[in-house]
JSON list of C-alpha atoms in Angstrom, two decimals:
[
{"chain": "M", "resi": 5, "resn": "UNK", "atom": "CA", "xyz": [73.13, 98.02, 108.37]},
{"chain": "M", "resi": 6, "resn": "UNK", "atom": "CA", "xyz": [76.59, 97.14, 110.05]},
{"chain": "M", "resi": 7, "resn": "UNK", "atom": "CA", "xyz": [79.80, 99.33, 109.57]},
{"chain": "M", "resi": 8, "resn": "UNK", "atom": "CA", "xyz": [83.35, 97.60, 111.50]},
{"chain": "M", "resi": 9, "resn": "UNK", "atom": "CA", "xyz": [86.03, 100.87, 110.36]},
{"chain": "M", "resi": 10, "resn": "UNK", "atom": "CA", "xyz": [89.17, 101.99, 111.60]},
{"chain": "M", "resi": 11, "resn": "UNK", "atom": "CA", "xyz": [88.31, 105.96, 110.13]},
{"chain": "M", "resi": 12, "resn": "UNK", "atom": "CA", "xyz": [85.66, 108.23, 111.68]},
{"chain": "M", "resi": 13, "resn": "UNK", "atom": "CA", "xyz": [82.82, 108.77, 110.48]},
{"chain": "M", "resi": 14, "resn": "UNK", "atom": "CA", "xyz": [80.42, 111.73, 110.15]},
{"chain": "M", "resi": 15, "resn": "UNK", "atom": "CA", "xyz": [77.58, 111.74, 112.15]},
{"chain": "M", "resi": 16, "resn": "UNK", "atom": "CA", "xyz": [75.09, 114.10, 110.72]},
{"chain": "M", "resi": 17, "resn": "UNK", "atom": "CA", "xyz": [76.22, 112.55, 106.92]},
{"chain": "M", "resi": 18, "resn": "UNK", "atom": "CA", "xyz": [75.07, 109.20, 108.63]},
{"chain": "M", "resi": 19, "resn": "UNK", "atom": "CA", "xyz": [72.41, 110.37, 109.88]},
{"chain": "M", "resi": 20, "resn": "UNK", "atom": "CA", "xyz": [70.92, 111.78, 106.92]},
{"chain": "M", "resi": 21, "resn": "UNK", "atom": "CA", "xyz": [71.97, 109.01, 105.15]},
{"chain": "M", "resi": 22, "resn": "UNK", "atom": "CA", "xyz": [69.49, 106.82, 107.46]},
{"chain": "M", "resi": 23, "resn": "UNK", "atom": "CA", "xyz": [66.65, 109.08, 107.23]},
{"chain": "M", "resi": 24, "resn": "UNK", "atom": "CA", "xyz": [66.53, 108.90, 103.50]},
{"chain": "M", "resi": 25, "resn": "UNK", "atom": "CA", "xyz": [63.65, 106.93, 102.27]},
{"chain": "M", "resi": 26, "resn": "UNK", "atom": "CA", "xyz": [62.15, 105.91, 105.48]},
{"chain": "M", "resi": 27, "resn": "UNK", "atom": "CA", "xyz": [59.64, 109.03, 105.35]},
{"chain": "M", "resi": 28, "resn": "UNK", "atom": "CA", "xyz": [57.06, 107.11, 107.00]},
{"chain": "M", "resi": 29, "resn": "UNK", "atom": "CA", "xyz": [59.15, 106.58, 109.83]},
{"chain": "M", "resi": 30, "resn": "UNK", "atom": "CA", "xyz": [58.30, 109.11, 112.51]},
{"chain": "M", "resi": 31, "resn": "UNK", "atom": "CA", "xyz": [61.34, 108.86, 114.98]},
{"chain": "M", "resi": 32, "resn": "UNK", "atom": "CA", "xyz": [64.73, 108.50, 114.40]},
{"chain": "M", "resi": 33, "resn": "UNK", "atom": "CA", "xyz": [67.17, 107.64, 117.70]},
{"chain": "M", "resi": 34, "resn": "UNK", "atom": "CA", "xyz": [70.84, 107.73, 117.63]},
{"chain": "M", "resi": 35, "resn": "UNK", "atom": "CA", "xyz": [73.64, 106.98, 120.32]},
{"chain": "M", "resi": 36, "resn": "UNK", "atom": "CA", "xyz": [76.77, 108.05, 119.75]},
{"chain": "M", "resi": 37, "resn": "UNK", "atom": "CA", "xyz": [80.07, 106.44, 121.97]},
{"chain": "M", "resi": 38, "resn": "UNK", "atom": "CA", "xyz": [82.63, 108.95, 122.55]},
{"chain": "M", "resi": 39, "resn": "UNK", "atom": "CA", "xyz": [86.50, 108.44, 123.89]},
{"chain": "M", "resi": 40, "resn": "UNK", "atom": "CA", "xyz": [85.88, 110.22, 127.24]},
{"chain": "M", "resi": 41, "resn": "UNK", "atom": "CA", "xyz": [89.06, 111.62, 129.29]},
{"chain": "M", "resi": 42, "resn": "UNK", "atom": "CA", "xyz": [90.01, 109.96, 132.14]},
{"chain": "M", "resi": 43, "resn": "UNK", "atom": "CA", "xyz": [90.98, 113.27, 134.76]},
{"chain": "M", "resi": 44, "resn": "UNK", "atom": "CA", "xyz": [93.33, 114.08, 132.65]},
{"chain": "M", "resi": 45, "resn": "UNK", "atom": "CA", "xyz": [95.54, 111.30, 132.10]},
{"chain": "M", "resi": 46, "resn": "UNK", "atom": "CA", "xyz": [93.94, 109.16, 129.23]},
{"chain": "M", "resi": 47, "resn": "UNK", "atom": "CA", "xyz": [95.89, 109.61, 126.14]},
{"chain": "M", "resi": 48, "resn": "UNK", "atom": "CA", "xyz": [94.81, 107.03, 123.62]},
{"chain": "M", "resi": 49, "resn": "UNK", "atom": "CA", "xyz": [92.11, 104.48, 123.71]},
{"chain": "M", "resi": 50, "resn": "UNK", "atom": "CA", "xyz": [93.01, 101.20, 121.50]},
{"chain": "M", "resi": 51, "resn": "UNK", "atom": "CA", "xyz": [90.45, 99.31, 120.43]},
{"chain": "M", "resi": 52, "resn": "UNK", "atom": "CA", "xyz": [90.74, 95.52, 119.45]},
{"chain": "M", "resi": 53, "resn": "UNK", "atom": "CA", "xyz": [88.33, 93.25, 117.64]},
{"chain": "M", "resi": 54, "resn": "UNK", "atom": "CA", "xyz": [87.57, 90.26, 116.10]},
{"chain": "M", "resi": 55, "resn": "UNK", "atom": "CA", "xyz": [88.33, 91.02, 112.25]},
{"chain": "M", "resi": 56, "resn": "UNK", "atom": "CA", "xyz": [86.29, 87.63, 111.58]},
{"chain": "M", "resi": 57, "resn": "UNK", "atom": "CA", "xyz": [83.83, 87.41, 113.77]},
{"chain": "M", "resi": 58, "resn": "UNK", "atom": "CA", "xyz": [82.73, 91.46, 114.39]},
{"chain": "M", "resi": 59, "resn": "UNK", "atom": "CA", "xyz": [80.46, 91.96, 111.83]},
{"chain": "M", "resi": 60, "resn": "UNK", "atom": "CA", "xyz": [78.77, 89.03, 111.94]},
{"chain": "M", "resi": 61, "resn": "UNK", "atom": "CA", "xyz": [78.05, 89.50, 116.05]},
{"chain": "M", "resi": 62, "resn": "UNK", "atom": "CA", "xyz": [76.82, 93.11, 115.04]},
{"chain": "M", "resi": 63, "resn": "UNK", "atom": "CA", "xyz": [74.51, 91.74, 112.64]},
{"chain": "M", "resi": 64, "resn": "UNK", "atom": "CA", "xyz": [72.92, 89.13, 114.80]},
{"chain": "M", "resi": 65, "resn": "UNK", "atom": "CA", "xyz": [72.60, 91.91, 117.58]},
{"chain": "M", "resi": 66, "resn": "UNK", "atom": "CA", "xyz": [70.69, 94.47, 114.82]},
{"chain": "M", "resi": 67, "resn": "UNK", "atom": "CA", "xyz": [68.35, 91.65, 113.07]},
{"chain": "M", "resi": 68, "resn": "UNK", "atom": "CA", "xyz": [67.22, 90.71, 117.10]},
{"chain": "M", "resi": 69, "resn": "UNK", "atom": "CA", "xyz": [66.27, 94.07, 117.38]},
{"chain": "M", "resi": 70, "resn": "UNK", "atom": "CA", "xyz": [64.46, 93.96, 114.28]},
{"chain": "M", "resi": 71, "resn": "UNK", "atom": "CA", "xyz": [62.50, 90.84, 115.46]},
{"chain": "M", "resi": 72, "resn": "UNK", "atom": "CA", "xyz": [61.49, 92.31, 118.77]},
{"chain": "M", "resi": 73, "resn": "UNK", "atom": "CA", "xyz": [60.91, 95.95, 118.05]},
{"chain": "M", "resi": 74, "resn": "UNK", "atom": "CA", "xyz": [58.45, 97.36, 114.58]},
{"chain": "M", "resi": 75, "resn": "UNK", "atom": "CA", "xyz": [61.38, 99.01, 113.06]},
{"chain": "M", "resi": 76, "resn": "UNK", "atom": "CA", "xyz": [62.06, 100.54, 110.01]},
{"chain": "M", "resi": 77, "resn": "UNK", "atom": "CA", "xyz": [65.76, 99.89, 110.22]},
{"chain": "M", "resi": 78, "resn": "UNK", "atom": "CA", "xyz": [68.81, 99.83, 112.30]},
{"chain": "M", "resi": 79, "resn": "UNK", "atom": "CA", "xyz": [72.37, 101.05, 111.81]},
{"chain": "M", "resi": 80, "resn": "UNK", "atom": "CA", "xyz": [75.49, 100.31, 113.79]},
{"chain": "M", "resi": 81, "resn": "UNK", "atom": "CA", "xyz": [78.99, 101.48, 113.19]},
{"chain": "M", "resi": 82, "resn": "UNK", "atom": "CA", "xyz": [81.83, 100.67, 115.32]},
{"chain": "M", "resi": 83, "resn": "UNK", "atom": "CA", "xyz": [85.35, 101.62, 114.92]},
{"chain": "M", "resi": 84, "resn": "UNK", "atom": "CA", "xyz": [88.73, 100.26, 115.88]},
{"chain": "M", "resi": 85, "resn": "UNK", "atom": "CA", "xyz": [92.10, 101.21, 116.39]},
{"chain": "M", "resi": 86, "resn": "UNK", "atom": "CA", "xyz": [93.79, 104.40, 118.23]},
{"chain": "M", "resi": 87, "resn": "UNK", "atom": "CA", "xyz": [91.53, 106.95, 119.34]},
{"chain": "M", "resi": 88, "resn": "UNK", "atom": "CA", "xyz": [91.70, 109.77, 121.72]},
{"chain": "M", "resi": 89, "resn": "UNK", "atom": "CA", "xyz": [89.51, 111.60, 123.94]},
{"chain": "M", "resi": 90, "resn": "UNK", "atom": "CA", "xyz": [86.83, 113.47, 122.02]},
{"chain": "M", "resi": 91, "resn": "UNK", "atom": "CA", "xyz": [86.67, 110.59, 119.40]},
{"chain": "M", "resi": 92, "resn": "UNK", "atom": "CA", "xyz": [83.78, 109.52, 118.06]},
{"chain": "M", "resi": 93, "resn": "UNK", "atom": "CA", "xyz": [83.99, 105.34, 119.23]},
{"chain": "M", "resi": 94, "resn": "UNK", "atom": "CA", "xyz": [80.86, 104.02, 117.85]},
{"chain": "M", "resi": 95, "resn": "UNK", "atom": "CA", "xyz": [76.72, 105.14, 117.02]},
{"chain": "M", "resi": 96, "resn": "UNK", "atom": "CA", "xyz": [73.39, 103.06, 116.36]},
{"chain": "M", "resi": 97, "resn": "UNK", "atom": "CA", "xyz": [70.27, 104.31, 114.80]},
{"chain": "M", "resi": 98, "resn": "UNK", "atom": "CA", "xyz": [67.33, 103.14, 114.85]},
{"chain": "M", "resi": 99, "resn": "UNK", "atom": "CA", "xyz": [64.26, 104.07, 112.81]},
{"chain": "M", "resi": 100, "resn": "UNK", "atom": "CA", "xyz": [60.45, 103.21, 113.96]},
{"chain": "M", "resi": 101, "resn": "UNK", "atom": "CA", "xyz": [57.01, 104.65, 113.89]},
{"chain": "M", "resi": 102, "resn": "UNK", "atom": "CA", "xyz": [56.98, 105.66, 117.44]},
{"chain": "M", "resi": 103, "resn": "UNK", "atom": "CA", "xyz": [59.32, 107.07, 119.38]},
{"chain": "M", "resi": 104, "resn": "UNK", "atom": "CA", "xyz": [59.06, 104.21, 122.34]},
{"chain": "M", "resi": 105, "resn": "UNK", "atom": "CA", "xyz": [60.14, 101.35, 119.55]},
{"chain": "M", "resi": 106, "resn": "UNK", "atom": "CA", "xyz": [63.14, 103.50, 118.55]},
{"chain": "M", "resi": 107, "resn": "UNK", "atom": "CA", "xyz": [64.32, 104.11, 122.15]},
{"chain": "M", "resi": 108, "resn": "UNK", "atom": "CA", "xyz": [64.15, 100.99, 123.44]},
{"chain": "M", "resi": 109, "resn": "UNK", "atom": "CA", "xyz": [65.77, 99.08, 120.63]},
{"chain": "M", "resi": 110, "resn": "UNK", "atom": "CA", "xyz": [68.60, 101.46, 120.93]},
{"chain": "M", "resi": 111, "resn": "UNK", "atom": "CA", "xyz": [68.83, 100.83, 124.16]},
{"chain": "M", "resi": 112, "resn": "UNK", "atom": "CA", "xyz": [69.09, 97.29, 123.69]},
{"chain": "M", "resi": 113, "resn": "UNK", "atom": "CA", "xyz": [71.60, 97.69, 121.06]},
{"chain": "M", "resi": 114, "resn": "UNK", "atom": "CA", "xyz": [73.51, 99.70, 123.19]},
{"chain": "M", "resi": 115, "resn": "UNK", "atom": "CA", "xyz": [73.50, 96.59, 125.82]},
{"chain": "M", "resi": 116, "resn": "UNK", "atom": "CA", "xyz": [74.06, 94.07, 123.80]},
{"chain": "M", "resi": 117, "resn": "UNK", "atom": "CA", "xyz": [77.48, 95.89, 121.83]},
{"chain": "M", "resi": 118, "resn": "UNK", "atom": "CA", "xyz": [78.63, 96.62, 125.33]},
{"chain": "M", "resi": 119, "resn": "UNK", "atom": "CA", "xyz": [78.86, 92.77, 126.40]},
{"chain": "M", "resi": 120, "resn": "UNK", "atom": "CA", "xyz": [78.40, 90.54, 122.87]},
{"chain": "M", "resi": 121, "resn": "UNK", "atom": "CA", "xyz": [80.45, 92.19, 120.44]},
{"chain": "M", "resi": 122, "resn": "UNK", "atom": "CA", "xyz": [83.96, 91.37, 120.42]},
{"chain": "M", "resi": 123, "resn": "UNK", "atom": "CA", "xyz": [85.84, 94.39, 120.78]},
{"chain": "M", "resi": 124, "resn": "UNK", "atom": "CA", "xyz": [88.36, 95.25, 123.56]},
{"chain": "M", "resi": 125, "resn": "UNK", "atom": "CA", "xyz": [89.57, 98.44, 124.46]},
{"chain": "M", "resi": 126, "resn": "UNK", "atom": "CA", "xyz": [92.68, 99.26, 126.36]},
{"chain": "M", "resi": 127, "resn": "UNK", "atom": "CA", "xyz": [93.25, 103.30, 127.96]},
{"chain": "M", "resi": 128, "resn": "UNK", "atom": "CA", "xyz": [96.92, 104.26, 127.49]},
{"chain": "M", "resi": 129, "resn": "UNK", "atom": "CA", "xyz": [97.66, 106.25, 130.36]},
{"chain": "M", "resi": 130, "resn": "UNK", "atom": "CA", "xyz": [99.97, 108.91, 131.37]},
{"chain": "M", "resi": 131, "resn": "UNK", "atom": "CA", "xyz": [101.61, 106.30, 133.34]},
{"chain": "M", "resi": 132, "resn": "UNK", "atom": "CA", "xyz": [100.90, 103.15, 131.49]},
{"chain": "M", "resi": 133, "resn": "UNK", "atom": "CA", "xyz": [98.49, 100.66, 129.66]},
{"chain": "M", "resi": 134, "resn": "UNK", "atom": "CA", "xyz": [95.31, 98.80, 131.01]},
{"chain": "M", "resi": 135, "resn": "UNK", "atom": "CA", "xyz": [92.88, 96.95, 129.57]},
{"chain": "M", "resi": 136, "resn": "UNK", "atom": "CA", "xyz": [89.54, 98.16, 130.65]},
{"chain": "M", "resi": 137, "resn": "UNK", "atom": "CA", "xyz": [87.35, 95.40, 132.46]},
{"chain": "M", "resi": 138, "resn": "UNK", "atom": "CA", "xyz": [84.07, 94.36, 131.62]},
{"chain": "M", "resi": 139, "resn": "UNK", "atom": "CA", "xyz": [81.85, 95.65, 134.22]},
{"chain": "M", "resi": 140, "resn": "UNK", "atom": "CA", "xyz": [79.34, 93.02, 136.18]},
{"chain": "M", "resi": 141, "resn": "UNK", "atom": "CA", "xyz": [76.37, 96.09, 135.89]},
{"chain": "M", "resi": 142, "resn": "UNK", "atom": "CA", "xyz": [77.00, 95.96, 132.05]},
{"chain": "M", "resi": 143, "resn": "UNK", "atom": "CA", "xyz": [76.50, 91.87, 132.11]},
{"chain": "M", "resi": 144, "resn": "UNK", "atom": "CA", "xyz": [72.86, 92.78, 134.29]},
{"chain": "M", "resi": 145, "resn": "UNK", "atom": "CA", "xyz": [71.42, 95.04, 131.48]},
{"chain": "M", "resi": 146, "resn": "UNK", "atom": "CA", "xyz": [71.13, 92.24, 129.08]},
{"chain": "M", "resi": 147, "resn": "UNK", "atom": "CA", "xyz": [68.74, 90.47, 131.68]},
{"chain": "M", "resi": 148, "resn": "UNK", "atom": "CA", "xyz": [66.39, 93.14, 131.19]},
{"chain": "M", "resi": 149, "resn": "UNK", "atom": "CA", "xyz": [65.69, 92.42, 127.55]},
{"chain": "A", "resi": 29, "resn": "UNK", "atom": "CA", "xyz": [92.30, 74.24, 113.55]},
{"chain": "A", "resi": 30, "resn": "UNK", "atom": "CA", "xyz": [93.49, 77.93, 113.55]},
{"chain": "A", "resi": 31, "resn": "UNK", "atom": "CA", "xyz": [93.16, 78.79, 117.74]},
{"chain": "A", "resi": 32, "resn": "UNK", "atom": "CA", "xyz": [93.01, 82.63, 118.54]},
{"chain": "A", "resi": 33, "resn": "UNK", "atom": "CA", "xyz": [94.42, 84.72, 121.05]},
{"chain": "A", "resi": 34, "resn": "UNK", "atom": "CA", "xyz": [92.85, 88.22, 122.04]},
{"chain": "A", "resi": 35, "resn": "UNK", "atom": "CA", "xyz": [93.17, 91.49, 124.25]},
{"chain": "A", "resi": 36, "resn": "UNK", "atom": "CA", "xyz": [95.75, 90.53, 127.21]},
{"chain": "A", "resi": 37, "resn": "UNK", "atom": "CA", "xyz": [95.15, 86.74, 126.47]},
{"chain": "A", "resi": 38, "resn": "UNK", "atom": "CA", "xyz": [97.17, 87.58, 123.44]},
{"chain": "A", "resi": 39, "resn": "UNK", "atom": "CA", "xyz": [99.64, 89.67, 125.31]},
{"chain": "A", "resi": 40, "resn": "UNK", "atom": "CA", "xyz": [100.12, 86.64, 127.86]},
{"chain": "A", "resi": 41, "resn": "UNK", "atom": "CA", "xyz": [100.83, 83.90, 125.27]},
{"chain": "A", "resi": 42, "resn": "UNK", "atom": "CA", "xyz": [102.67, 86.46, 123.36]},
{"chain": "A", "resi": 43, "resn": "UNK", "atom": "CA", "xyz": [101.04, 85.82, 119.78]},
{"chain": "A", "resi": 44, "resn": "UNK", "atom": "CA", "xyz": [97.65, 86.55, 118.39]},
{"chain": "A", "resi": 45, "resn": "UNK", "atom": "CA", "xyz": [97.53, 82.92, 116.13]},
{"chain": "A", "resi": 46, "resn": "UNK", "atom": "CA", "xyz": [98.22, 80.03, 115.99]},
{"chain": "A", "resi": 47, "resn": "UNK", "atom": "CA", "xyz": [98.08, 76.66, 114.31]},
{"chain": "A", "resi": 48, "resn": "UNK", "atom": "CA", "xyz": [97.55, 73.77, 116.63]},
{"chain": "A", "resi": 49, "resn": "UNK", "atom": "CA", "xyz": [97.24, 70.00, 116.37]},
{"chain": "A", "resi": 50, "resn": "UNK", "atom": "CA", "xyz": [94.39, 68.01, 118.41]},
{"chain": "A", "resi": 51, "resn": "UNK", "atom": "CA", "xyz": [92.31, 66.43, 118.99]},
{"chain": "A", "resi": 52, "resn": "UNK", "atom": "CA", "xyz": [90.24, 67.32, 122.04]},
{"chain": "A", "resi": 53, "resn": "UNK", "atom": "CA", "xyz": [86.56, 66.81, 121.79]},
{"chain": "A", "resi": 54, "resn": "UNK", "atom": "CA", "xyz": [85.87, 69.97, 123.83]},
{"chain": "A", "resi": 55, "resn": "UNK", "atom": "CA", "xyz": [86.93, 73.18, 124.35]},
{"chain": "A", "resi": 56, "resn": "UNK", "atom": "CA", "xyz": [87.90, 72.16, 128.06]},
{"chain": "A", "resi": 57, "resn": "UNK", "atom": "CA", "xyz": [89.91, 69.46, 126.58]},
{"chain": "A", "resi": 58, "resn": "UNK", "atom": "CA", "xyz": [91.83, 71.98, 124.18]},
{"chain": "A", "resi": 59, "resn": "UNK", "atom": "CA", "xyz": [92.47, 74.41, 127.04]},
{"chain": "A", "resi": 60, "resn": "UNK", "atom": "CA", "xyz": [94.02, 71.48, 129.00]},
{"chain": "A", "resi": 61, "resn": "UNK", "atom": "CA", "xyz": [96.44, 70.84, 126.02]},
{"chain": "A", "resi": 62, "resn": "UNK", "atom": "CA", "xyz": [97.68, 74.07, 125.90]},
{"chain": "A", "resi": 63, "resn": "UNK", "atom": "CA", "xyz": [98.13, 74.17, 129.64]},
{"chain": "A", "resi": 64, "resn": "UNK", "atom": "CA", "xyz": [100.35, 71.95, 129.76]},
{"chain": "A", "resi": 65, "resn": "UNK", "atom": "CA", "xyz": [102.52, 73.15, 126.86]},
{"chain": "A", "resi": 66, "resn": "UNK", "atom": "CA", "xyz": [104.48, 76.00, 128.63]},
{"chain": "A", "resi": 67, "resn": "UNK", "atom": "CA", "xyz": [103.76, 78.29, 131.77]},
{"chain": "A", "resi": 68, "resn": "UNK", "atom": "CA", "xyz": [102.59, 81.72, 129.58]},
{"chain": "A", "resi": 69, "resn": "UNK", "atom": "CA", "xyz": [99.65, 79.26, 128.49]},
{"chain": "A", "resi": 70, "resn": "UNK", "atom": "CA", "xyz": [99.10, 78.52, 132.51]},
{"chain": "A", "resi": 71, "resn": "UNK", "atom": "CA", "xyz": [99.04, 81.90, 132.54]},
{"chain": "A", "resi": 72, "resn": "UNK", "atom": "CA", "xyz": [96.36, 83.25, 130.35]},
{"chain": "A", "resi": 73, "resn": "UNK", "atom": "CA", "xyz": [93.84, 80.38, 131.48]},
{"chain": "A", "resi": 74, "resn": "UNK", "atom": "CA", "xyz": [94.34, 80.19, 135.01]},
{"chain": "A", "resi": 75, "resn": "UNK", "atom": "CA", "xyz": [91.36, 81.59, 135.60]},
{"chain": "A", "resi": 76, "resn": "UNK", "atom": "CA", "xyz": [88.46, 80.18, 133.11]},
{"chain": "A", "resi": 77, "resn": "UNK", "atom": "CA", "xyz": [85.65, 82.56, 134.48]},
{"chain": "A", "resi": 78, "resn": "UNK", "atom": "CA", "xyz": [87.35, 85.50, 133.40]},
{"chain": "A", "resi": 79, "resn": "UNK", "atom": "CA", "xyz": [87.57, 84.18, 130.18]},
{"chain": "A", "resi": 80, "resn": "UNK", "atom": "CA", "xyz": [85.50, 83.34, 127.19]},
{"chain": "A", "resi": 81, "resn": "UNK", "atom": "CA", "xyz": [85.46, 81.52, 123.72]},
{"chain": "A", "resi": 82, "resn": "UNK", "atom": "CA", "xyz": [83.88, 81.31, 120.37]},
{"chain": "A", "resi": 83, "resn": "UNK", "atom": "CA", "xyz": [84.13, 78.63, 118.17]},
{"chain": "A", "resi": 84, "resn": "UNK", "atom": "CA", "xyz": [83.92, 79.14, 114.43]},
{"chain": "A", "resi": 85, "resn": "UNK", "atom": "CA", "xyz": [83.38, 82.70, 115.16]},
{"chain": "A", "resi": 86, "resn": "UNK", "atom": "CA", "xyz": [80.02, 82.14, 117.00]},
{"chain": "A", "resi": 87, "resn": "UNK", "atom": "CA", "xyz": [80.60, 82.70, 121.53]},
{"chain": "A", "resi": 88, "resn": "UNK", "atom": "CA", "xyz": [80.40, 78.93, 122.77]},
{"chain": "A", "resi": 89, "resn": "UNK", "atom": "CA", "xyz": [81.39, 77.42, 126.27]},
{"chain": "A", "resi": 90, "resn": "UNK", "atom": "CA", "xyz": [83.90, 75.54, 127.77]},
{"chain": "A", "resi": 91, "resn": "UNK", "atom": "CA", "xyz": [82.15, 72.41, 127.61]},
{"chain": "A", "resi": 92, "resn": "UNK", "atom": "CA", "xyz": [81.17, 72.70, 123.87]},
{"chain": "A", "resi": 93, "resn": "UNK", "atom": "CA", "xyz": [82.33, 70.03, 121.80]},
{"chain": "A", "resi": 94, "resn": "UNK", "atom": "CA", "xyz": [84.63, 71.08, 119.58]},
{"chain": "A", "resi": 95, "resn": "UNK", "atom": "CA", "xyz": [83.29, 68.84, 116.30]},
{"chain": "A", "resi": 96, "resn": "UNK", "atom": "CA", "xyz": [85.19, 69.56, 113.13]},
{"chain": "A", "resi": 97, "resn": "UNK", "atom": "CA", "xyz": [85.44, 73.17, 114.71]},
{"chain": "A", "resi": 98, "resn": "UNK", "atom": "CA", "xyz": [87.92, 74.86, 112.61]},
{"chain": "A", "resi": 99, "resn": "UNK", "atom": "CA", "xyz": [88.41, 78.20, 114.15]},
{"chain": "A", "resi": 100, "resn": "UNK", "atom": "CA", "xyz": [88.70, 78.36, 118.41]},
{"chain": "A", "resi": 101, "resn": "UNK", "atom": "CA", "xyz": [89.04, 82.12, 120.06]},
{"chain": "A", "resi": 102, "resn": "UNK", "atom": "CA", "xyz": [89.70, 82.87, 123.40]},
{"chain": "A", "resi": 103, "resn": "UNK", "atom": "CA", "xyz": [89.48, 86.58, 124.82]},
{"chain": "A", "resi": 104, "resn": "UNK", "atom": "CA", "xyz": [88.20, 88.38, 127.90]},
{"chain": "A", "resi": 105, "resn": "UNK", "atom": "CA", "xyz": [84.53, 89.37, 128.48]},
{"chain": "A", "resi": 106, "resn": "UNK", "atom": "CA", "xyz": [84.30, 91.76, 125.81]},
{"chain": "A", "resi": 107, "resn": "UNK", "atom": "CA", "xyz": [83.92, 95.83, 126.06]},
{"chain": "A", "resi": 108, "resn": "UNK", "atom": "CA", "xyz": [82.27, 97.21, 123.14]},
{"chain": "A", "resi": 109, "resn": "UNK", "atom": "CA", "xyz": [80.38, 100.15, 122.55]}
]
């Protein structure tokens, strides 16, 4: 259900992977985070977690989403390390009879990895290193749910 | 207990782990201690709000008690996904 990696990973292969076996599932959603470019000047994005504590947080965040959505399953991966623009950064999938479950469960995912999994991710510049700070519009999506 | 240091909390203290020797009932307490070990410690928790903690891997508050807590983190709001 939960995949913490330092490689990339292949998003159709995934995908497919998902799909297997959940043929009376009749939408499949998937997000996929990629290492945008900041005008130019972004060269690497690092990404830091919390080796102990990572999966576990991603696994709390799926199983709620399997408690408040029908789903048929749910699949996170999230990498870490050095990436650069065009990188794949993270997906979730999520599997349910009806499109509206498997939307809004990956939307919820999606808000929940943004603010309650510990990663951290620092843009290496042309002209030096910041860490990128949590946004206060990121900590207002979770109020929705 | 093992207390952990990450993102630019880590960079300010200048190490990611550490072992440390208390015993402070609460998270508040521990911060406290550590304050008033050196100035990079001042540093990184100058500001509490922009900060948060986990203990034994789970997120927690400042005013948690810290029990036979073995592991304490501290770290920035985080920025996944």
């Amino acid at each position: 259900m939960v995949q913490v990696q330092e490689a990339a990973f292949d998003l159709g292969a995934e995908l497919d992977s998902f799909g297997t076996g959940l043929a009376d599932m009749g939408a499949i959603v998937s997000f996929t985070g990629v290492v945008r470019d900041v005008d130019g000047g972004l060269e690497a994005m690092e990404i830091e977690h919390y080796p102990g504590m990572t999966a576990k947080a991603l696994e709390a965040i799926a199983a709620d989403a399997m408690g408040r959505w029908s789903l048929g399953g749910v699949k996170i991966i999230h990498r870490f390390g050095r990436l650069v623009p065009g990188d794949q950064i993270m997906m979730v999938a999520t599997a349910a009879r009806h499109r509206k479950d498997a939307f809004e469960a990956a939307e919820f995912l999606m808000d929940y990895l943004k603010s309650r999994a510990p990663f951290w991710k620092k843009e290496h510049l042309k002209d030096g290193a910041q860490w990128v700070a949590a946004r206060g519009e990121d900590e207002d999506a979770l109020r929705r749910w | 207990m093992d207390v952990l240091y990450f993102a630019w909390v880590r960079e300010r203290i200048g190490l990611p782990k550490e072992r440390v020797e208390t015993s402070a009932e609460t998270v508040r307490d521990l911060v406290a201690e550590l304050v008033a070990r050196e100035e990079r410690y001042e540093a990184a928790f100058a500001d509490l709000s922009a900060l948060r903690v986990a203990v034994d891997q789970e997120l927690s508050d400042f005013d948690a008690p810290l029990g036979d807590a073995r592991e304490v983190a501290f770290f920035p709001p985080m920025t996944g996904g």
